[in-house]
Amino acid sequence: MIHVHLRYFASFAEATGRDAETLMIDHQDGAALFATLSARFQFRMPMARVRLAVNDHFVDWTHRLQDGDHVVFIPPVSGG
Amino acid sequence: MFRVTDQPIQPDALRALCRHDAAGGFCSFEGWVRNHHAGKSVLALDYQAYRELAEAEGQRIVAEAMAQFPVQAIAAEHRIGSLQIGDLAVYVGVSAAHRDAAFAACRYLIDEIKKRVPIWKREHDASGSSEWLHP
């Protein structure tokens, strides 16, 4: 098991009712974690529209998470 | 230079950062909060950023523009927090020896910022509801 630190932004913060949480999870990739949280919080945003960031870098969904990683799901952006 | 700020953007200060003896042209883009979106009346916007990655990605876009276009300087800033109609949300300034590069780089910068930088806006509309926009 590993600990990961999640931060939630925009509609993900709305869906989860929190800005951040630390979770203990099996050693897995980003896609598996997203699927778990999507089921837990009923995300309406499909993974195909979301990007993954680990430790402040964009990474692929197949990126395997490590103990202590900081994870952010990035829904479609709307700056400007 | 690309920065995220929670303070009002100062266009004159950013323009001054682009001043250079070798630059003969300057081009800027300002994104303002407007009172309508997709046929709805908008009262205000909140902007939120994943700040660390927003600044890193913004800097990456600035580096790409510096590499692709013969420009002298770039100063770009995006504001976050609660903004009112007419407020300046994003500023891009580019100086170059000649105008073509300034225009082209300015266009590239604002397009890529809007496409890639992790900043989101929440819209408050006239009906009293609000939602995060995820186009």
mmCIF file of C-alpha atoms in Angstrom:
data_model
loop_
_atom_site.group_PDB
_atom_site.id
_atom_site.type_symbol
_atom_site.label_atom_id
_atom_site.label_comp_id
_atom_site.label_asym_id
_atom_site.label_seq_id
_atom_site.Cartn_x
_atom_site.Cartn_y
_atom_site.Cartn_z
ATOM 1 C CA MET A 1 0.000 0.000 0.000
ATOM 2 C CA ILE A 2 1.114 3.568 -0.707
ATOM 3 C CA HIS A 3 -0.011 7.038 0.361
ATOM 4 C CA VAL A 4 -0.923 9.581 -2.306
ATOM 5 C CA HIS A 5 -1.852 13.219 -1.796
ATOM 6 C CA LEU A 6 -4.696 14.447 -3.986
ATOM 7 C CA ARG A 7 -5.711 18.024 -4.714
ATOM 8 C CA TYR A 8 -9.045 18.777 -6.349
ATOM 9 C CA PHE A 9 -9.850 21.765 -8.508
ATOM 10 C CA ALA A 10 -12.924 23.273 -10.159
ATOM 11 C CA SER A 11 -15.710 20.719 -10.742
ATOM 12 C CA PHE A 12 -13.672 17.956 -9.069
ATOM 13 C CA ALA A 13 -13.550 20.018 -5.857
ATOM 14 C CA GLU A 14 -17.299 20.464 -6.223
ATOM 15 C CA ALA A 15 -17.915 16.738 -6.826
ATOM 16 C CA THR A 16 -15.738 15.602 -3.911
ATOM 17 C CA GLY A 17 -16.694 18.387 -1.515
ATOM 18 C CA ARG A 18 -13.034 18.911 -0.648
ATOM 19 C CA ASP A 19 -9.885 20.602 -1.902
ATOM 20 C CA ALA A 20 -7.484 17.839 -0.922
ATOM 21 C CA GLU A 21 -7.140 14.451 0.757
ATOM 22 C CA THR A 22 -4.502 11.821 1.421
ATOM 23 C CA LEU A 23 -5.397 8.243 0.489
ATOM 24 C CA MET A 24 -3.866 4.862 1.142
ATOM 25 C CA ILE A 25 -4.123 2.831 -2.059
ATOM 26 C CA ASP A 26 -2.734 -0.239 -3.762
ATOM 27 C CA HIS A 27 0.275 0.326 -5.967
ATOM 28 C CA GLN A 28 -1.494 1.263 -9.213
ATOM 29 C CA ASP A 29 -1.512 3.612 -12.165
ATOM 30 C CA GLY A 30 -3.318 6.937 -12.501
ATOM 31 C CA ALA A 31 -6.164 5.456 -14.535
ATOM 32 C CA ALA A 32 -7.038 2.933 -11.817
ATOM 33 C CA LEU A 33 -7.060 5.648 -9.163
ATOM 34 C CA PHE A 34 -9.258 7.859 -11.335
ATOM 35 C CA ALA A 35 -11.700 4.978 -11.876
ATOM 36 C CA THR A 36 -11.905 4.342 -8.117
ATOM 37 C CA LEU A 37 -12.540 7.984 -7.289
ATOM 38 C CA SER A 38 -14.917 8.408 -10.190
ATOM 39 C CA ALA A 39 -17.072 5.610 -8.748
ATOM 40 C CA ARG A 40 -16.773 6.916 -5.187
ATOM 41 C CA PHE A 41 -17.732 10.512 -6.020
ATOM 42 C CA GLN A 42 -19.863 9.918 -9.144
ATOM 43 C CA PHE A 43 -17.659 12.068 -11.395
ATOM 44 C CA ARG A 44 -19.598 13.070 -14.484
ATOM 45 C CA MET A 45 -16.386 13.904 -16.339
ATOM 46 C CA PRO A 46 -15.095 10.964 -18.433
ATOM 47 C CA MET A 47 -11.390 10.164 -18.111
ATOM 48 C CA ALA A 48 -10.878 10.858 -21.820
ATOM 49 C CA ARG A 49 -11.505 14.552 -21.134
ATOM 50 C CA VAL A 50 -9.186 14.721 -18.130
ATOM 51 C CA ARG A 51 -5.401 15.032 -17.871
ATOM 52 C CA LEU A 52 -3.273 13.645 -15.075
ATOM 53 C CA ALA A 53 -0.544 15.522 -13.216
ATOM 54 C CA VAL A 54 1.845 13.884 -10.761
ATOM 55 C CA ASN A 55 4.221 16.010 -8.680
ATOM 56 C CA ASP A 56 3.358 19.103 -10.756
ATOM 57 C CA HIS A 57 4.075 17.465 -14.134
ATOM 58 C CA PHE A 58 1.673 16.232 -16.778
ATOM 59 C CA VAL A 59 1.985 12.446 -17.149
ATOM 60 C CA ASP A 60 0.163 9.648 -18.992
ATOM 61 C CA TRP A 61 -2.657 7.712 -17.342
ATOM 62 C CA THR A 62 -0.415 4.623 -17.349
ATOM 63 C CA HIS A 63 2.003 6.395 -14.970
ATOM 64 C CA ARG A 64 2.483 4.167 -11.900
ATOM 65 C CA LEU A 65 1.976 6.040 -8.672
ATOM 66 C CA GLN A 66 4.641 5.980 -5.957
ATOM 67 C CA ASP A 67 4.414 6.500 -2.210
ATOM 68 C CA GLY A 68 4.149 10.210 -1.403
ATOM 69 C CA ASP A 69 3.089 11.316 -4.899
ATOM 70 C CA HIS A 70 1.027 14.463 -5.299
ATOM 71 C CA VAL A 71 -1.778 13.743 -7.759
ATOM 72 C CA VAL A 72 -4.092 16.167 -9.564
ATOM 73 C CA PHE A 73 -6.835 15.416 -12.084
ATOM 74 C CA ILE A 74 -7.103 18.238 -14.587
ATOM 75 C CA PRO A 75 -10.510 18.720 -16.191
ATOM 76 C CA PRO A 76 -10.747 20.731 -19.443
ATOM 77 C CA VAL A 77 -9.285 24.171 -18.758
ATOM 78 C CA SER A 78 -11.150 27.449 -19.192
ATOM 79 C CA GLY A 79 -8.687 30.234 -18.488
ATOM 80 C CA GLY A 80 -8.461 33.426 -20.508
ATOM 81 C CA MET B 1 7.717 35.617 -18.263
ATOM 82 C CA PHE B 2 4.378 34.075 -17.262
ATOM 83 C CA ARG B 3 2.835 34.581 -13.841
ATOM 84 C CA VAL B 4 -0.379 33.774 -12.012
ATOM 85 C CA THR B 5 -1.505 36.561 -9.695
ATOM 86 C CA ASP B 6 -4.349 37.156 -7.268
ATOM 87 C CA GLN B 7 -3.873 40.916 -7.575
ATOM 88 C CA PRO B 8 -5.215 43.249 -10.295
ATOM 89 C CA ILE B 9 -3.048 42.999 -13.420
ATOM 90 C CA GLN B 10 -0.980 46.132 -14.140
ATOM 91 C CA PRO B 11 -0.721 46.340 -17.950
ATOM 92 C CA ASP B 12 1.672 49.317 -17.929
ATOM 93 C CA ALA B 13 4.161 47.463 -15.732
ATOM 94 C CA LEU B 14 4.011 44.392 -17.994
ATOM 95 C CA ARG B 15 4.369 46.553 -21.102
ATOM 96 C CA ALA B 16 7.431 48.208 -19.532
ATOM 97 C CA LEU B 17 9.024 44.742 -19.126
ATOM 98 C CA CYS B 18 8.842 44.369 -22.939
ATOM 99 C CA ARG B 19 10.562 47.700 -23.670
ATOM 100 C CA HIS B 20 13.880 47.217 -25.476
ATOM 101 C CA ASP B 21 16.046 49.359 -27.735
ATOM 102 C CA ALA B 22 16.086 46.588 -30.341
ATOM 103 C CA ALA B 23 12.280 46.303 -30.425
ATOM 104 C CA GLY B 24 10.409 48.302 -33.058
ATOM 105 C CA GLY B 25 6.997 46.771 -32.471
ATOM 106 C CA PHE B 26 4.846 45.805 -29.519
ATOM 107 C CA CYS B 27 1.619 43.858 -29.495
ATOM 108 C CA SER B 28 -0.604 43.036 -26.536
ATOM 109 C CA PHE B 29 -3.761 41.076 -25.870
ATOM 110 C CA GLU B 30 -6.059 41.672 -22.913
ATOM 111 C CA GLY B 31 -8.803 39.224 -21.945
ATOM 112 C CA TRP B 32 -11.640 40.974 -20.099
ATOM 113 C CA VAL B 33 -14.555 39.596 -18.113
ATOM 114 C CA ARG B 34 -17.665 40.122 -20.243
ATOM 115 C CA ASN B 35 -21.326 40.089 -19.315
ATOM 116 C CA HIS B 36 -22.466 37.204 -21.492
ATOM 117 C CA HIS B 37 -21.500 33.653 -22.428
ATOM 118 C CA ALA B 38 -23.295 31.116 -24.626
ATOM 119 C CA GLY B 39 -26.429 33.233 -24.684
ATOM 120 C CA LYS B 40 -26.523 33.651 -20.899
ATOM 121 C CA SER B 41 -26.137 36.816 -18.889
ATOM 122 C CA VAL B 42 -22.977 36.694 -16.754
ATOM 123 C CA LEU B 43 -22.663 38.638 -13.492
ATOM 124 C CA ALA B 44 -19.143 37.686 -12.391
ATOM 125 C CA LEU B 45 -16.415 35.043 -12.745
ATOM 126 C CA ASP B 46 -14.197 33.215 -10.286
ATOM 127 C CA TYR B 47 -10.868 31.959 -11.612
ATOM 128 C CA GLN B 48 -8.987 29.126 -9.950
ATOM 129 C CA ALA B 49 -5.530 27.841 -10.876
ATOM 130 C CA TYR B 50 -3.452 24.801 -10.099
ATOM 131 C CA ARG B 51 -0.771 27.363 -9.533
ATOM 132 C CA GLU B 52 2.447 25.335 -9.630
ATOM 133 C CA LEU B 53 1.613 23.632 -12.910
ATOM 134 C CA ALA B 54 -0.092 26.714 -14.370
ATOM 135 C CA GLU B 55 3.095 28.733 -13.948
ATOM 136 C CA ALA B 56 5.295 25.910 -15.245
ATOM 137 C CA GLU B 57 3.084 25.339 -18.293
ATOM 138 C CA GLY B 58 2.815 29.082 -18.920
ATOM 139 C CA GLN B 59 6.596 29.396 -18.826
ATOM 140 C CA ARG B 60 6.843 26.473 -21.247
ATOM 141 C CA ILE B 61 4.511 28.277 -23.672
ATOM 142 C CA VAL B 62 6.596 31.459 -23.357
ATOM 143 C CA ALA B 63 9.774 29.448 -24.116
ATOM 144 C CA GLU B 64 8.076 27.885 -27.170
ATOM 145 C CA ALA B 65 7.086 31.331 -28.469
ATOM 146 C CA MET B 66 10.605 32.688 -27.907
ATOM 147 C CA ALA B 67 11.988 29.731 -29.888
ATOM 148 C CA GLN B 68 9.440 29.896 -32.727
ATOM 149 C CA PHE B 69 9.225 33.643 -33.363
ATOM 150 C CA PRO B 70 11.951 36.298 -33.580
ATOM 151 C CA VAL B 71 10.691 38.288 -30.601
ATOM 152 C CA GLN B 72 12.517 40.421 -28.057
ATOM 153 C CA ALA B 73 10.482 39.952 -24.883
ATOM 154 C CA ILE B 74 7.282 38.413 -23.571
ATOM 155 C CA ALA B 75 5.331 39.327 -20.436
ATOM 156 C CA ALA B 76 2.145 37.421 -19.649
ATOM 157 C CA GLU B 77 -0.006 37.244 -16.549
ATOM 158 C CA HIS B 78 -3.272 35.549 -15.603
ATOM 159 C CA ARG B 79 -5.338 36.710 -12.666
ATOM 160 C CA ILE B 80 -7.199 34.373 -10.305
ATOM 161 C CA GLY B 81 -9.891 34.996 -7.704
ATOM 162 C CA SER B 82 -13.244 36.779 -7.966
ATOM 163 C CA LEU B 83 -13.511 39.114 -10.936
ATOM 164 C CA GLN B 84 -16.208 41.548 -11.974
ATOM 165 C CA ILE B 85 -17.443 42.533 -15.431
ATOM 166 C CA GLY B 86 -14.752 44.583 -17.182
ATOM 167 C CA ASP B 87 -11.889 43.247 -15.055
ATOM 168 C CA LEU B 88 -8.690 42.216 -16.790
ATOM 169 C CA ALA B 89 -8.316 38.421 -16.499
ATOM 170 C CA VAL B 90 -5.307 37.778 -18.712
ATOM 171 C CA TYR B 91 -2.612 39.915 -20.339
ATOM 172 C CA VAL B 92 -0.070 39.003 -23.011
ATOM 173 C CA GLY B 93 2.559 41.492 -24.207
ATOM 174 C CA VAL B 94 5.182 40.842 -26.882
ATOM 175 C CA SER B 95 7.896 43.092 -28.292
ATOM 176 C CA ALA B 96 9.894 42.326 -31.418
ATOM 177 C CA ALA B 97 12.107 44.022 -33.971
ATOM 178 C CA HIS B 98 9.235 43.816 -36.476
ATOM 179 C CA ARG B 99 5.451 43.683 -36.111
ATOM 180 C CA ASP B 100 4.797 40.333 -37.837
ATOM 181 C CA ALA B 101 6.581 38.362 -35.144
ATOM 182 C CA ALA B 102 4.924 40.371 -32.355
ATOM 183 C CA PHE B 103 1.432 39.703 -33.734
ATOM 184 C CA ALA B 104 2.107 36.018 -34.449
ATOM 185 C CA ALA B 105 3.687 35.330 -31.053
ATOM 186 C CA CYS B 106 0.925 37.189 -29.209
ATOM 187 C CA ARG B 107 -1.711 35.085 -30.972
ATOM 188 C CA TYR B 108 0.199 31.867 -30.264
ATOM 189 C CA LEU B 109 0.595 32.728 -26.584
ATOM 190 C CA ILE B 110 -3.047 33.501 -25.820
ATOM 191 C CA ASP B 111 -4.285 30.488 -27.807
ATOM 192 C CA GLU B 112 -1.940 28.076 -26.019
ATOM 193 C CA ILE B 113 -2.617 29.606 -22.598
ATOM 194 C CA LYS B 114 -6.348 29.084 -23.111
ATOM 195 C CA LYS B 115 -5.781 25.534 -24.370
ATOM 196 C CA ARG B 116 -3.215 24.159 -21.903
ATOM 197 C CA VAL B 117 -2.727 26.138 -18.705
ATOM 198 C CA PRO B 118 -4.629 24.614 -15.749
ATOM 199 C CA ILE B 119 -6.840 27.574 -14.867
ATOM 200 C CA TRP B 120 -10.624 27.331 -14.640
ATOM 201 C CA LYS B 121 -13.430 29.836 -14.499
ATOM 202 C CA ARG B 122 -16.689 29.560 -12.612
ATOM 203 C CA GLU B 123 -19.493 31.589 -14.073
ATOM 204 C CA HIS B 124 -22.166 33.297 -11.972
ATOM 205 C CA ASP B 125 -25.191 33.915 -14.158
ATOM 206 C CA ALA B 126 -28.241 36.112 -13.808
ATOM 207 C CA SER B 127 -30.441 33.217 -12.668
ATOM 208 C CA GLY B 128 -28.353 32.953 -9.493
ATOM 209 C CA SER B 129 -26.678 29.681 -10.442
ATOM 210 C CA SER B 130 -22.955 29.153 -10.935
ATOM 211 C CA GLU B 131 -20.927 26.481 -12.683
ATOM 212 C CA TRP B 132 -17.339 25.638 -13.542
ATOM 213 C CA LEU B 133 -16.736 25.823 -17.270
ATOM 214 C CA HIS B 134 -15.055 22.808 -18.847
ATOM 215 C CA PRO B 135 -15.315 23.374 -22.605
#
